PDB file of C-alpha atoms in Angstrom:
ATOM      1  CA  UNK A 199       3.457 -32.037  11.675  1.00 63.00           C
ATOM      2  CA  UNK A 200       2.194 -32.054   7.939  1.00 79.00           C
ATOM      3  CA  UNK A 201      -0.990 -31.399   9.021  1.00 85.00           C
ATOM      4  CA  UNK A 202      -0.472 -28.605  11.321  1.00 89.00           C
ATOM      5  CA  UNK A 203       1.902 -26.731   8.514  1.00 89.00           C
ATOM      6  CA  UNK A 204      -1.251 -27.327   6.259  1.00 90.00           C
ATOM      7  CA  UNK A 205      -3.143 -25.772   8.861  1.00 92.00           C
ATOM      8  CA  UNK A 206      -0.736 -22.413   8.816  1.00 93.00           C
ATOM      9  CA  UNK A 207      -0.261 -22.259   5.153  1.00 94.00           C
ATOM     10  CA  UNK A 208      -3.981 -22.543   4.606  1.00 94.00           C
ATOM     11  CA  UNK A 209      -4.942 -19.585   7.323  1.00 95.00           C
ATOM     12  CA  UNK A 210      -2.458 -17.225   5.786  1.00 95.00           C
ATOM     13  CA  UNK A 211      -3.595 -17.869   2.491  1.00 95.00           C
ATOM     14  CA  UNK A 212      -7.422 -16.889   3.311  1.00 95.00           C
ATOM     15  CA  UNK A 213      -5.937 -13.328   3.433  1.00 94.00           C
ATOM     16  CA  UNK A 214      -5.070 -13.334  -0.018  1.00 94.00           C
ATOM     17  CA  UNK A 215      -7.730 -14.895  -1.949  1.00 93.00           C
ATOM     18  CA  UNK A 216      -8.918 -11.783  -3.619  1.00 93.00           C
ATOM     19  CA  UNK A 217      -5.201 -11.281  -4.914  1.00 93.00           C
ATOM     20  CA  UNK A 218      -4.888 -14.947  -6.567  1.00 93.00           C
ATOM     21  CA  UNK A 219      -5.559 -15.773 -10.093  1.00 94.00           C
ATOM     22  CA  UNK A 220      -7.896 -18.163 -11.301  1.00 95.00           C
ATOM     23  CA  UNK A 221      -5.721 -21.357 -11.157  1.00 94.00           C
ATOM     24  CA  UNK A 222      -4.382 -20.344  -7.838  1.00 94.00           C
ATOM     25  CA  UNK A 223      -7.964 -19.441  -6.516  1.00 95.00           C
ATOM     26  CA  UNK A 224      -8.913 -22.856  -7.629  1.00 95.00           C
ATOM     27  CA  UNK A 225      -5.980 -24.703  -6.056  1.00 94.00           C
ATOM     28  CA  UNK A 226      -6.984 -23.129  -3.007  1.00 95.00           C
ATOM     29  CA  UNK A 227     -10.274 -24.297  -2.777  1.00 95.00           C
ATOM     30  CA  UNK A 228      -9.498 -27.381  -3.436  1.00 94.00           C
ATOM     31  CA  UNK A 229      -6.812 -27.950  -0.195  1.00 93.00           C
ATOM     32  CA  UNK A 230      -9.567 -26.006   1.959  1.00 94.00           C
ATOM     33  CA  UNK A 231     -12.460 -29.112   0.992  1.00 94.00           C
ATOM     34  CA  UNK A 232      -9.545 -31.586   1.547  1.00 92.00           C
ATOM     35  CA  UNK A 233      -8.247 -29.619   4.792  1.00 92.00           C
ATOM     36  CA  UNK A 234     -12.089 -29.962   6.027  1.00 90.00           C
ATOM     37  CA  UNK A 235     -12.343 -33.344   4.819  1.00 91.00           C
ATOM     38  CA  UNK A 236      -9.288 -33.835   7.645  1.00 85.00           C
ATOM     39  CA  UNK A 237      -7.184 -35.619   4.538  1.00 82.00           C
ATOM     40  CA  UNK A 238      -2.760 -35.349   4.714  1.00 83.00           C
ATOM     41  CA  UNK A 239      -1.972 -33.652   1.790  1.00 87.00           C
ATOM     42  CA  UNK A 240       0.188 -36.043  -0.320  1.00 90.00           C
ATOM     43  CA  UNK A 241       3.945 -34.476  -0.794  1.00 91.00           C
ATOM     44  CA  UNK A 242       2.926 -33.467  -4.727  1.00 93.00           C
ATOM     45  CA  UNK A 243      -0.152 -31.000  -3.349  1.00 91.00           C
ATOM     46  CA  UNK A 244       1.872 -30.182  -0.349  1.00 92.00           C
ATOM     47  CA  UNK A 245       4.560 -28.646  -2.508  1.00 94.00           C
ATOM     48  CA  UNK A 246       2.176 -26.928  -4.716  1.00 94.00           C
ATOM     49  CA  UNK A 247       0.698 -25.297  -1.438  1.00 93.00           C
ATOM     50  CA  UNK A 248       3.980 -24.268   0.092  1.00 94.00           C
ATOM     51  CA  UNK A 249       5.042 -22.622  -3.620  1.00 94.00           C
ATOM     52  CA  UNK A 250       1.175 -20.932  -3.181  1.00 94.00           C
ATOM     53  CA  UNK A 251       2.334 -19.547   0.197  1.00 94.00           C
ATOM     54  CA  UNK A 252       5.926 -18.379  -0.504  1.00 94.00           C
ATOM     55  CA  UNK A 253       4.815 -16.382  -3.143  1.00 93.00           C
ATOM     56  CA  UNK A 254       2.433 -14.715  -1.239  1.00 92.00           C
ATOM     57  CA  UNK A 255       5.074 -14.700   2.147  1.00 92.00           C
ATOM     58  CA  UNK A 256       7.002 -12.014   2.390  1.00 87.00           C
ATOM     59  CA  UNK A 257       8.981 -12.084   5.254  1.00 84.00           C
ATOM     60  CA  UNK A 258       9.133  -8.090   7.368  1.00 81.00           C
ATOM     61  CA  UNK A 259      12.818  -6.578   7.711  1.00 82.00           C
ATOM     62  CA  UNK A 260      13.061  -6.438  10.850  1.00 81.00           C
ATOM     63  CA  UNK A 261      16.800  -4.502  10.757  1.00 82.00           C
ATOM     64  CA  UNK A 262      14.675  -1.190  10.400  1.00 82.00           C
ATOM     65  CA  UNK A 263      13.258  -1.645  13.963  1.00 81.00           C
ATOM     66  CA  UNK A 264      16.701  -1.816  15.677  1.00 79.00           C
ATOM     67  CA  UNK A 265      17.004   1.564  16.478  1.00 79.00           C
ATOM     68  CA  UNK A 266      13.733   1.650  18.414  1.00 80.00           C
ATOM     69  CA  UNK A 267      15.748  -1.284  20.662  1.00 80.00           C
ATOM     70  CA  UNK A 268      19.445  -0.312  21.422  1.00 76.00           C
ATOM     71  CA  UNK A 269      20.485   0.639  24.729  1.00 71.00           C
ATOM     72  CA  UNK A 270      21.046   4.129  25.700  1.00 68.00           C
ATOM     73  CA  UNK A 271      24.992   5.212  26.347  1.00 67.00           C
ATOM     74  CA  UNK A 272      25.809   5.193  30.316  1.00 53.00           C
ATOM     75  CA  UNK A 273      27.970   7.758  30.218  1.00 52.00           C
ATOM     76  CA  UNK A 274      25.057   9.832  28.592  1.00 53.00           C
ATOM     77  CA  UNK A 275      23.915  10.228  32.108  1.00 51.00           C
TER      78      UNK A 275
END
């Protein structure tokens, strides 16, 4: 499973590697070579890359697309 989180963290991190900074940008590049080099990511980098991805992850509120999804009132009709 470590590898396949890897996998996700990695992907949604591409988007953003314009908006890290140079120690990020360099972090990144180096679990991209590992990632292609098909290595686990020991627990020490694997934190480091989740931490990389939260800040980057933030999650959409979806409460402002409820209205779009309730049920119209039967005795409307």
């Amino acid at each position: 499973m470590a590898y396949r989180d890897q996998q996700k963290y990695l992907d949604f991190l591409k988007r953003f590697e314009n908006k890290m900074d140079r120690n990020e940008l360099e972090d990144y590049k180096k679990f991209v070579k590992r990632q292609k080099d098909d290595e686990d990511f020991d627990t020490v980098s694997m934190k480091r890359l989740k931490d990389l991805y939260d800040k980057f992850y933030s999650p959409v509120d979806k409460s402002k697309y409820d209205n779009f999804f309730k049920k119209s009132n039967e005795s409307e009709i």
